[in-house]
Amino acid sequence: MTAVEVDATVDGPEDAPVVVLSNSLGATRAMWDPQVPALAERYRVVTYDTRGHGTSPTAAGPCTLDDLVDDLVALLDRVGAERAHVVGLSLGGMTALRLAAREPQRVHRLAVLCSSAKTEPQGFLDRAAAARAEGTASVAPGVVSRWLTPPYAAGHPELVARLEAMIAGCDDQGYAACAEVVAGIDLRADLARITAPTLVVSGAEDPALPPAHQEAIAAGIPGAELLTVSPGAHLANLEQPLRVTGALLGHLDAAGDER
């Protein structure tokens, strides 16, 4: 399949090292808003909407994780980044893991948040079927209930509404195709091939992909570092923005020590 030209935003100095941020299933690049300003002070930050999400086009028919990786590689080529730091959450983390295993020369440092190398497929298949039959708005409340811890959600109703609208704005077929990608992934054999220095972040209260998933990723990648934040559910970067942003900066800035 030909790569989709995903819609992207670039922030920060043009001559700085590139950091690309890849979003969760159902989210848009706006999920990274708490991280972008601090990262953009010293990096060229590229955020984008995965195909079928936000303002990126949807490809006809099913897609694979490698198709999503191809989209990301084409984006890196478009912004002139032969090599980049790659940060991804959930589906974005799966895309980042596969890129780092498949094309290690493109990934400088890797950060994988609230993601998995092997999912339990049925829930994602059910969500894909519901999105196709009833639209993405039908799955939005259930999905957002896993993105934030209940106390945080109760205290931030405007954020809950914004996140539900984000999901409802996804193309029904595009969301379903990406949900089926998540259902079908098995990256366990890829982990040992990843050579990029890797930070794995876990939300202690994540009901979507609980900490055991991130522990398995960290155990499989040589030298990977694992950070667990609490309270934190699936979009731990929203609930713990200072902690997560600080951890990302610390991980990426360490690249300067390698030169």
PDB file of C-alpha atoms in Angstrom:
ATOM      1  CA  MET A   1       0.000   0.000   0.000  1.00  0.00           C
ATOM      2  CA  THR A   2       1.204   3.500  -0.826  1.00  0.00           C
ATOM      3  CA  ALA A   3       2.019   5.661   2.187  1.00  0.00           C
ATOM      4  CA  VAL A   4      -0.664   8.134   3.217  1.00  0.00           C
ATOM      5  CA  GLU A   5       0.475  11.760   3.371  1.00  0.00           C
ATOM      6  CA  VAL A   6      -0.462  12.408   6.977  1.00  0.00           C
ATOM      7  CA  ASP A   7      -1.169  15.934   8.177  1.00  0.00           C
ATOM      8  CA  ALA A   8       1.539  17.274  10.476  1.00  0.00           C
ATOM      9  CA  THR A   9       2.620  20.303  12.472  1.00  0.00           C
ATOM     10  CA  VAL A  10       6.242  21.323  13.008  1.00  0.00           C
ATOM     11  CA  ASP A  11       7.316  23.441  16.010  1.00  0.00           C
ATOM     12  CA  GLY A  12      10.704  24.553  17.297  1.00  0.00           C
ATOM     13  CA  PRO A  13      14.044  25.566  15.761  1.00  0.00           C
ATOM     14  CA  GLU A  14      14.596  24.419  12.177  1.00  0.00           C
ATOM     15  CA  ASP A  15      18.165  23.313  12.847  1.00  0.00           C
ATOM     16  CA  ALA A  16      17.418  21.378  16.053  1.00  0.00           C
ATOM     17  CA  PRO A  17      17.281  17.567  16.339  1.00  0.00           C
ATOM     18  CA  VAL A  18      13.894  16.222  15.264  1.00  0.00           C
ATOM     19  CA  VAL A  19      11.433  14.610  17.684  1.00  0.00           C
ATOM     20  CA  VAL A  20       8.302  13.042  16.201  1.00  0.00           C
ATOM     21  CA  LEU A  21       5.280  12.311  18.401  1.00  0.00           C
ATOM     22  CA  SER A  22       2.792   9.610  17.354  1.00  0.00           C
ATOM     23  CA  ASN A  23      -0.740   9.547  18.752  1.00  0.00           C
ATOM     24  CA  SER A  24      -2.950   6.962  20.416  1.00  0.00           C
ATOM     25  CA  LEU A  25      -5.799   5.137  18.677  1.00  0.00           C
ATOM     26  CA  GLY A  26      -8.707   7.604  18.562  1.00  0.00           C
ATOM     27  CA  ALA A  27      -6.635  10.657  19.472  1.00  0.00           C
ATOM     28  CA  THR A  28      -5.186  13.404  17.306  1.00  0.00           C
ATOM     29  CA  ARG A  29      -1.851  15.196  17.566  1.00  0.00           C
ATOM     30  CA  ALA A  30      -3.589  17.566  20.021  1.00  0.00           C
ATOM     31  CA  MET A  31      -3.090  14.913  22.711  1.00  0.00           C
ATOM     32  CA  TRP A  32       0.557  16.047  22.806  1.00  0.00           C
ATOM     33  CA  ASP A  33      -0.272  19.711  23.514  1.00  0.00           C
ATOM     34  CA  PRO A  34       1.085  19.542  27.103  1.00  0.00           C
ATOM     35  CA  GLN A  35       4.453  18.267  25.847  1.00  0.00           C
ATOM     36  CA  VAL A  36       5.076  20.340  22.711  1.00  0.00           C
ATOM     37  CA  PRO A  37       6.013  23.750  24.207  1.00  0.00           C
ATOM     38  CA  ALA A  38       8.799  22.414  26.441  1.00  0.00           C
ATOM     39  CA  LEU A  39      10.119  20.032  23.771  1.00  0.00           C
ATOM     40  CA  ALA A  40      10.058  22.765  21.127  1.00  0.00           C
ATOM     41  CA  GLU A  41      12.434  24.938  23.160  1.00  0.00           C
ATOM     42  CA  ARG A  42      15.290  22.651  22.109  1.00  0.00           C
ATOM     43  CA  TYR A  43      13.927  20.251  19.471  1.00  0.00           C
ATOM     44  CA  ARG A  44      12.199  20.440  16.116  1.00  0.00           C
ATOM     45  CA  VAL A  45       8.942  18.799  17.173  1.00  0.00           C
ATOM     46  CA  VAL A  46       6.809  17.027  14.570  1.00  0.00           C
ATOM     47  CA  THR A  47       3.293  16.019  15.588  1.00  0.00           C
ATOM     48  CA  TYR A  48       0.922  14.317  13.168  1.00  0.00           C
ATOM     49  CA  ASP A  49      -2.449  12.639  12.933  1.00  0.00           C
ATOM     50  CA  THR A  50      -2.304   8.922  12.155  1.00  0.00           C
ATOM     51  CA  ARG A  51      -4.198   8.014   8.970  1.00  0.00           C
ATOM     52  CA  GLY A  52      -7.959   8.060   9.579  1.00  0.00           C
ATOM     53  CA  HIS A  53      -7.545  10.415  12.534  1.00  0.00           C
ATOM     54  CA  GLY A  54      -7.915  14.178  12.786  1.00  0.00           C
ATOM     55  CA  THR A  55      -7.145  15.899   9.504  1.00  0.00           C
ATOM     56  CA  SER A  56      -5.156  13.050   7.948  1.00  0.00           C
ATOM     57  CA  PRO A  57      -6.775  11.160   5.065  1.00  0.00           C
ATOM     58  CA  THR A  58      -8.133   7.641   5.327  1.00  0.00           C
ATOM     59  CA  ALA A  59      -6.901   4.915   3.018  1.00  0.00           C
ATOM     60  CA  ALA A  60      -9.438   2.543   1.488  1.00  0.00           C
ATOM     61  CA  GLY A  61      -9.598  -0.938   2.964  1.00  0.00           C
ATOM     62  CA  PRO A  62      -7.605  -2.538   5.763  1.00  0.00           C
ATOM     63  CA  CYS A  63      -4.095  -1.536   6.767  1.00  0.00           C
ATOM     64  CA  THR A  64      -1.203  -3.084   8.625  1.00  0.00           C
ATOM     65  CA  LEU A  65       1.209  -1.765  11.220  1.00  0.00           C
ATOM     66  CA  ASP A  66       3.868  -1.604   8.516  1.00  0.00           C
ATOM     67  CA  ASP A  67       1.578   0.697   6.530  1.00  0.00           C
ATOM     68  CA  LEU A  68       1.481   3.056   9.502  1.00  0.00           C
ATOM     69  CA  VAL A  69       5.274   2.826   9.739  1.00  0.00           C
ATOM     70  CA  ASP A  70       5.511   3.657   6.029  1.00  0.00           C
ATOM     71  CA  ASP A  71       3.383   6.767   6.676  1.00  0.00           C
ATOM     72  CA  LEU A  72       5.800   7.837   9.417  1.00  0.00           C
ATOM     73  CA  VAL A  73       8.893   7.188   7.278  1.00  0.00           C
ATOM     74  CA  ALA A  74       7.365   9.253   4.461  1.00  0.00           C
ATOM     75  CA  LEU A  75       6.695  12.055   6.965  1.00  0.00           C
ATOM     76  CA  LEU A  76      10.304  11.976   8.195  1.00  0.00           C
ATOM     77  CA  ASP A  77      11.456  12.178   4.579  1.00  0.00           C
ATOM     78  CA  ARG A  78       9.113  15.105   3.977  1.00  0.00           C
ATOM     79  CA  VAL A  79      10.518  17.129   6.877  1.00  0.00           C
ATOM     80  CA  GLY A  80      14.088  16.202   5.909  1.00  0.00           C
ATOM     81  CA  ALA A  81      14.869  14.048   8.946  1.00  0.00           C
ATOM     82  CA  GLU A  82      17.132  11.135   8.088  1.00  0.00           C
ATOM     83  CA  ARG A  83      17.114  10.246  11.778  1.00  0.00           C
ATOM     84  CA  ALA A  84      14.789  11.323  14.557  1.00  0.00           C
ATOM     85  CA  HIS A  85      13.863  10.718  18.154  1.00  0.00           C
ATOM     86  CA  VAL A  86      10.533   8.876  18.066  1.00  0.00           C
ATOM     87  CA  VAL A  87       7.915   9.070  20.815  1.00  0.00           C
ATOM     88  CA  GLY A  88       4.631   7.166  20.631  1.00  0.00           C
ATOM     89  CA  LEU A  89       1.720   6.338  22.913  1.00  0.00           C
ATOM     90  CA  SER A  90      -0.437   3.213  22.537  1.00  0.00           C
ATOM     91  CA  LEU A  91      -0.903   2.740  18.759  1.00  0.00           C
ATOM     92  CA  GLY A  92       1.778   5.399  18.280  1.00  0.00           C
ATOM     93  CA  GLY A  93       4.095   3.386  20.502  1.00  0.00           C
ATOM     94  CA  MET A  94       3.477   0.267  18.436  1.00  0.00           C
ATOM     95  CA  THR A  95       4.308   2.241  15.288  1.00  0.00           C
ATOM     96  CA  ALA A  96       7.482   3.521  16.958  1.00  0.00           C
ATOM     97  CA  LEU A  97       8.540   0.037  18.105  1.00  0.00           C
ATOM     98  CA  ARG A  98       8.069  -1.424  14.648  1.00  0.00           C
ATOM     99  CA  LEU A  99       9.992   1.443  13.004  1.00  0.00           C
ATOM    100  CA  ALA A 100      12.870   1.036  15.464  1.00  0.00           C
ATOM    101  CA  ALA A 101      13.075  -2.707  14.755  1.00  0.00           C
ATOM    102  CA  ARG A 102      12.545  -2.467  10.995  1.00  0.00           C
ATOM    103  CA  GLU A 103      14.652   0.608  10.191  1.00  0.00           C
ATOM    104  CA  PRO A 104      16.987   1.204  13.136  1.00  0.00           C
ATOM    105  CA  GLN A 105      19.002   3.787  11.214  1.00  0.00           C
ATOM    106  CA  ARG A 106      15.990   6.148  11.291  1.00  0.00           C
ATOM    107  CA  VAL A 107      15.549   6.146  15.084  1.00  0.00           C
ATOM    108  CA  HIS A 108      17.971   7.944  17.387  1.00  0.00           C
ATOM    109  CA  ARG A 109      16.196   7.560  20.736  1.00  0.00           C
ATOM    110  CA  LEU A 110      12.858   5.872  21.385  1.00  0.00           C
ATOM    111  CA  ALA A 111      10.148   6.543  23.970  1.00  0.00           C
ATOM    112  CA  VAL A 112       7.120   4.260  24.194  1.00  0.00           C
ATOM    113  CA  LEU A 113       4.206   5.192  26.447  1.00  0.00           C
ATOM    114  CA  CYS A 114       1.257   3.063  27.587  1.00  0.00           C
ATOM    115  CA  SER A 115       1.731   0.655  24.709  1.00  0.00           C
ATOM    116  CA  SER A 116       1.988  -3.085  24.083  1.00  0.00           C
ATOM    117  CA  ALA A 117       3.897  -5.609  22.007  1.00  0.00           C
ATOM    118  CA  LYS A 118       0.942  -8.052  22.042  1.00  0.00           C
ATOM    119  CA  THR A 119      -2.662  -7.157  22.806  1.00  0.00           C
ATOM    120  CA  GLU A 120      -5.783  -9.112  23.683  1.00  0.00           C
ATOM    121  CA  PRO A 121      -7.542  -8.679  20.330  1.00  0.00           C
ATOM    122  CA  GLN A 122     -11.253  -9.108  21.026  1.00  0.00           C
ATOM    123  CA  GLY A 123     -11.918  -5.720  22.642  1.00  0.00           C
ATOM    124  CA  PHE A 124     -10.294  -3.904  19.735  1.00  0.00           C
ATOM    125  CA  LEU A 125     -12.167  -6.007  17.178  1.00  0.00           C
ATOM    126  CA  ASP A 126     -15.428  -5.218  18.967  1.00  0.00           C
ATOM    127  CA  ARG A 127     -14.590  -1.527  18.890  1.00  0.00           C
ATOM    128  CA  ALA A 128     -13.808  -1.681  15.170  1.00  0.00           C
ATOM    129  CA  ALA A 129     -17.160  -3.350  14.502  1.00  0.00           C
ATOM    130  CA  ALA A 130     -19.003  -0.753  16.593  1.00  0.00           C
ATOM    131  CA  ALA A 131     -17.268   2.145  14.820  1.00  0.00           C
ATOM    132  CA  ARG A 132     -18.276   0.746  11.439  1.00  0.00           C
ATOM    133  CA  ALA A 133     -21.861   0.001  12.462  1.00  0.00           C
ATOM    134  CA  GLU A 134     -22.687   2.957  14.695  1.00  0.00           C
ATOM    135  CA  GLY A 135     -19.881   5.501  14.192  1.00  0.00           C
ATOM    136  CA  THR A 136     -16.938   6.500  16.347  1.00  0.00           C
ATOM    137  CA  ALA A 137     -19.124   8.650  18.608  1.00  0.00           C
ATOM    138  CA  SER A 138     -20.659   5.406  19.897  1.00  0.00           C
ATOM    139  CA  VAL A 139     -17.346   4.198  21.328  1.00  0.00           C
ATOM    140  CA  ALA A 140     -16.080   7.579  22.561  1.00  0.00           C
ATOM    141  CA  PRO A 141     -17.398   7.547  26.170  1.00  0.00           C
ATOM    142  CA  GLY A 142     -16.108   4.034  26.826  1.00  0.00           C
ATOM    143  CA  VAL A 143     -12.701   4.789  25.357  1.00  0.00           C
ATOM    144  CA  VAL A 144     -12.250   8.058  27.245  1.00  0.00           C
ATOM    145  CA  SER A 145     -13.182   6.283  30.482  1.00  0.00           C
ATOM    146  CA  ARG A 146      -9.916   4.359  30.064  1.00  0.00           C
ATOM    147  CA  TRP A 147      -7.835   7.405  29.131  1.00  0.00           C
ATOM    148  CA  LEU A 148      -8.040   9.207  32.498  1.00  0.00           C
ATOM    149  CA  THR A 149      -8.385   7.945  36.062  1.00  0.00           C
ATOM    150  CA  PRO A 150     -11.936   8.445  37.385  1.00  0.00           C
ATOM    151  CA  PRO A 151     -10.969  11.141  39.936  1.00  0.00           C
ATOM    152  CA  TYR A 152      -9.068  13.123  37.303  1.00  0.00           C
ATOM    153  CA  ALA A 153     -11.903  12.795  34.803  1.00  0.00           C
ATOM    154  CA  ALA A 154     -14.418  13.952  37.414  1.00  0.00           C
ATOM    155  CA  GLY A 155     -12.318  17.039  38.089  1.00  0.00           C
ATOM    156  CA  HIS A 156     -11.793  17.877  34.394  1.00  0.00           C
ATOM    157  CA  PRO A 157     -15.156  17.555  32.617  1.00  0.00           C
ATOM    158  CA  GLU A 158     -14.086  19.950  29.868  1.00  0.00           C
ATOM    159  CA  LEU A 159     -11.136  17.707  29.017  1.00  0.00           C
ATOM    160  CA  VAL A 160     -13.400  14.638  28.944  1.00  0.00           C
ATOM    161  CA  ALA A 161     -15.740  16.418  26.519  1.00  0.00           C
ATOM    162  CA  ARG A 162     -12.823  17.467  24.327  1.00  0.00           C
ATOM    163  CA  LEU A 163     -11.416  13.934  24.212  1.00  0.00           C
ATOM    164  CA  GLU A 164     -14.787  12.413  23.386  1.00  0.00           C
ATOM    165  CA  ALA A 165     -15.169  14.925  20.541  1.00  0.00           C
ATOM    166  CA  MET A 166     -11.675  13.974  19.348  1.00  0.00           C
ATOM    167  CA  ILE A 167     -12.696  10.330  19.009  1.00  0.00           C
ATOM    168  CA  ALA A 168     -16.053  11.190  17.450  1.00  0.00           C
ATOM    169  CA  GLY A 169     -14.172  13.248  14.851  1.00  0.00           C
ATOM    170  CA  CYS A 170     -12.244  10.205  13.601  1.00  0.00           C
ATOM    171  CA  ASP A 171     -13.287   8.694  10.305  1.00  0.00           C
ATOM    172  CA  ASP A 172     -15.360   5.596  11.119  1.00  0.00           C
ATOM    173  CA  GLN A 173     -13.549   3.323   8.646  1.00  0.00           C
ATOM    174  CA  GLY A 174     -10.140   4.796   9.450  1.00  0.00           C
ATOM    175  CA  TYR A 175     -10.604   4.280  13.174  1.00  0.00           C
ATOM    176  CA  ALA A 176     -11.847   0.730  12.633  1.00  0.00           C
ATOM    177  CA  ALA A 177      -8.891  -0.146  10.409  1.00  0.00           C
ATOM    178  CA  CYS A 178      -6.442   1.133  13.029  1.00  0.00           C
ATOM    179  CA  ALA A 179      -8.274  -0.691  15.824  1.00  0.00           C
ATOM    180  CA  GLU A 180      -7.835  -3.887  13.810  1.00  0.00           C
ATOM    181  CA  VAL A 181      -4.112  -3.136  13.535  1.00  0.00           C
ATOM    182  CA  VAL A 182      -3.900  -2.940  17.341  1.00  0.00           C
ATOM    183  CA  ALA A 183      -5.863  -6.200  17.614  1.00  0.00           C
ATOM    184  CA  GLY A 184      -3.443  -8.017  15.322  1.00  0.00           C
ATOM    185  CA  ILE A 185      -0.034  -6.826  16.478  1.00  0.00           C
ATOM    186  CA  ASP A 186       2.661  -9.130  17.764  1.00  0.00           C
ATOM    187  CA  LEU A 187       5.945  -7.285  18.200  1.00  0.00           C
ATOM    188  CA  ARG A 188       7.486  -9.626  20.748  1.00  0.00           C
ATOM    189  CA  ALA A 189      10.100 -10.932  18.307  1.00  0.00           C
ATOM    190  CA  ASP A 190      10.994  -7.361  17.293  1.00  0.00           C
ATOM    191  CA  LEU A 191      11.922  -6.136  20.748  1.00  0.00           C
ATOM    192  CA  ALA A 192      15.365  -7.750  20.951  1.00  0.00           C
ATOM    193  CA  ARG A 193      16.281  -6.171  17.592  1.00  0.00           C
ATOM    194  CA  ILE A 194      15.746  -2.614  18.833  1.00  0.00           C
ATOM    195  CA  THR A 195      19.048  -0.835  19.350  1.00  0.00           C
ATOM    196  CA  ALA A 196      17.827   2.715  20.050  1.00  0.00           C
ATOM    197  CA  PRO A 197      18.118   3.746  23.707  1.00  0.00           C
ATOM    198  CA  THR A 198      14.549   3.284  24.931  1.00  0.00           C
ATOM    199  CA  LEU A 199      12.356   4.770  27.650  1.00  0.00           C
ATOM    200  CA  VAL A 200       9.125   2.918  28.423  1.00  0.00           C
ATOM    201  CA  VAL A 201       6.426   4.793  30.379  1.00  0.00           C
ATOM    202  CA  SER A 202       3.561   3.059  32.146  1.00  0.00           C
ATOM    203  CA  GLY A 203       0.391   4.432  33.714  1.00  0.00           C
ATOM    204  CA  ALA A 204      -0.083   2.533  36.984  1.00  0.00           C
ATOM    205  CA  GLU A 205      -3.892   2.725  36.699  1.00  0.00           C
ATOM    206  CA  ASP A 206      -4.135   2.117  32.938  1.00  0.00           C
ATOM    207  CA  PRO A 207      -7.088  -0.254  32.331  1.00  0.00           C
ATOM    208  CA  ALA A 208      -6.578  -0.332  28.555  1.00  0.00           C
ATOM    209  CA  LEU A 209      -2.989  -1.613  28.469  1.00  0.00           C
ATOM    210  CA  PRO A 210      -2.008  -2.288  32.104  1.00  0.00           C
ATOM    211  CA  PRO A 211       1.586  -2.024  33.349  1.00  0.00           C
ATOM    212  CA  ALA A 212       2.393  -5.679  32.577  1.00  0.00           C
ATOM    213  CA  HIS A 213       2.364  -4.744  28.887  1.00  0.00           C
ATOM    214  CA  GLN A 214       5.010  -2.070  29.368  1.00  0.00           C
ATOM    215  CA  GLU A 215       7.031  -4.284  31.688  1.00  0.00           C
ATOM    216  CA  ALA A 216       7.206  -6.860  28.893  1.00  0.00           C
ATOM    217  CA  ILE A 217       8.388  -4.223  26.412  1.00  0.00           C
ATOM    218  CA  ALA A 218      11.076  -2.960  28.771  1.00  0.00           C
ATOM    219  CA  ALA A 219      12.215  -6.511  29.511  1.00  0.00           C
ATOM    220  CA  GLY A 220      12.468  -7.314  25.806  1.00  0.00           C
ATOM    221  CA  ILE A 221      14.472  -4.289  24.651  1.00  0.00           C
ATOM    222  CA  PRO A 222      18.139  -4.412  25.677  1.00  0.00           C
ATOM    223  CA  GLY A 223      18.915  -1.689  28.214  1.00  0.00           C
ATOM    224  CA  ALA A 224      15.430  -0.168  28.205  1.00  0.00           C
ATOM    225  CA  GLU A 225      14.415   2.038  31.135  1.00  0.00           C
ATOM    226  CA  LEU A 226      10.919   1.708  32.660  1.00  0.00           C
ATOM    227  CA  LEU A 227       9.085   4.561  34.394  1.00  0.00           C
ATOM    228  CA  THR A 228       5.687   4.080  36.034  1.00  0.00           C
ATOM    229  CA  VAL A 229       3.596   7.156  36.841  1.00  0.00           C
ATOM    230  CA  SER A 230       0.709   7.224  39.305  1.00  0.00           C
ATOM    231  CA  PRO A 231      -2.028   8.289  39.222  1.00  0.00           C
ATOM    232  CA  GLY A 232      -2.124   7.700  35.496  1.00  0.00           C
ATOM    233  CA  ALA A 233      -4.411   5.859  33.102  1.00  0.00           C
ATOM    234  CA  HIS A 234      -3.993   5.297  29.352  1.00  0.00           C
ATOM    235  CA  LEU A 235      -3.178   8.891  28.362  1.00  0.00           C
ATOM    236  CA  ALA A 236      -0.726   9.313  31.198  1.00  0.00           C
ATOM    237  CA  ASN A 237       0.884  12.266  29.404  1.00  0.00           C
ATOM    238  CA  LEU A 238      -2.308  14.298  29.992  1.00  0.00           C
ATOM    239  CA  GLU A 239      -2.750  13.387  33.640  1.00  0.00           C
ATOM    240  CA  GLN A 240       0.952  13.666  34.542  1.00  0.00           C
ATOM    241  CA  PRO A 241       2.218  16.297  32.068  1.00  0.00           C
ATOM    242  CA  LEU A 242       5.113  17.569  34.173  1.00  0.00           C
ATOM    243  CA  ARG A 243       6.351  14.094  35.065  1.00  0.00           C
ATOM    244  CA  VAL A 244       6.054  12.736  31.539  1.00  0.00           C
ATOM    245  CA  THR A 245       7.471  15.819  29.826  1.00  0.00           C
ATOM    246  CA  GLY A 246      10.390  15.880  32.254  1.00  0.00           C
ATOM    247  CA  ALA A 247      11.096  12.206  31.645  1.00  0.00           C
ATOM    248  CA  LEU A 248      11.004  12.697  27.872  1.00  0.00           C
ATOM    249  CA  LEU A 249      13.376  15.667  28.067  1.00  0.00           C
ATOM    250  CA  GLY A 250      15.762  13.754  30.301  1.00  0.00           C
ATOM    251  CA  HIS A 251      15.764  10.788  27.949  1.00  0.00           C
ATOM    252  CA  LEU A 252      16.168  12.796  24.763  1.00  0.00           C
ATOM    253  CA  ASP A 253      18.693  15.251  26.169  1.00  0.00           C
ATOM    254  CA  ALA A 254      20.942  12.319  27.075  1.00  0.00           C
ATOM    255  CA  ALA A 255      21.542  11.927  23.353  1.00  0.00           C
ATOM    256  CA  GLY A 256      23.805  14.962  23.606  1.00  0.00           C
ATOM    257  CA  ASP A 257      26.099  13.009  25.922  1.00  0.00           C
ATOM    258  CA  GLU A 258      26.634  10.382  23.219  1.00  0.00           C
ATOM    259  CA  ARG A 259      28.249  12.757  20.746  1.00  0.00           C
TER     260      ARG A 259
END
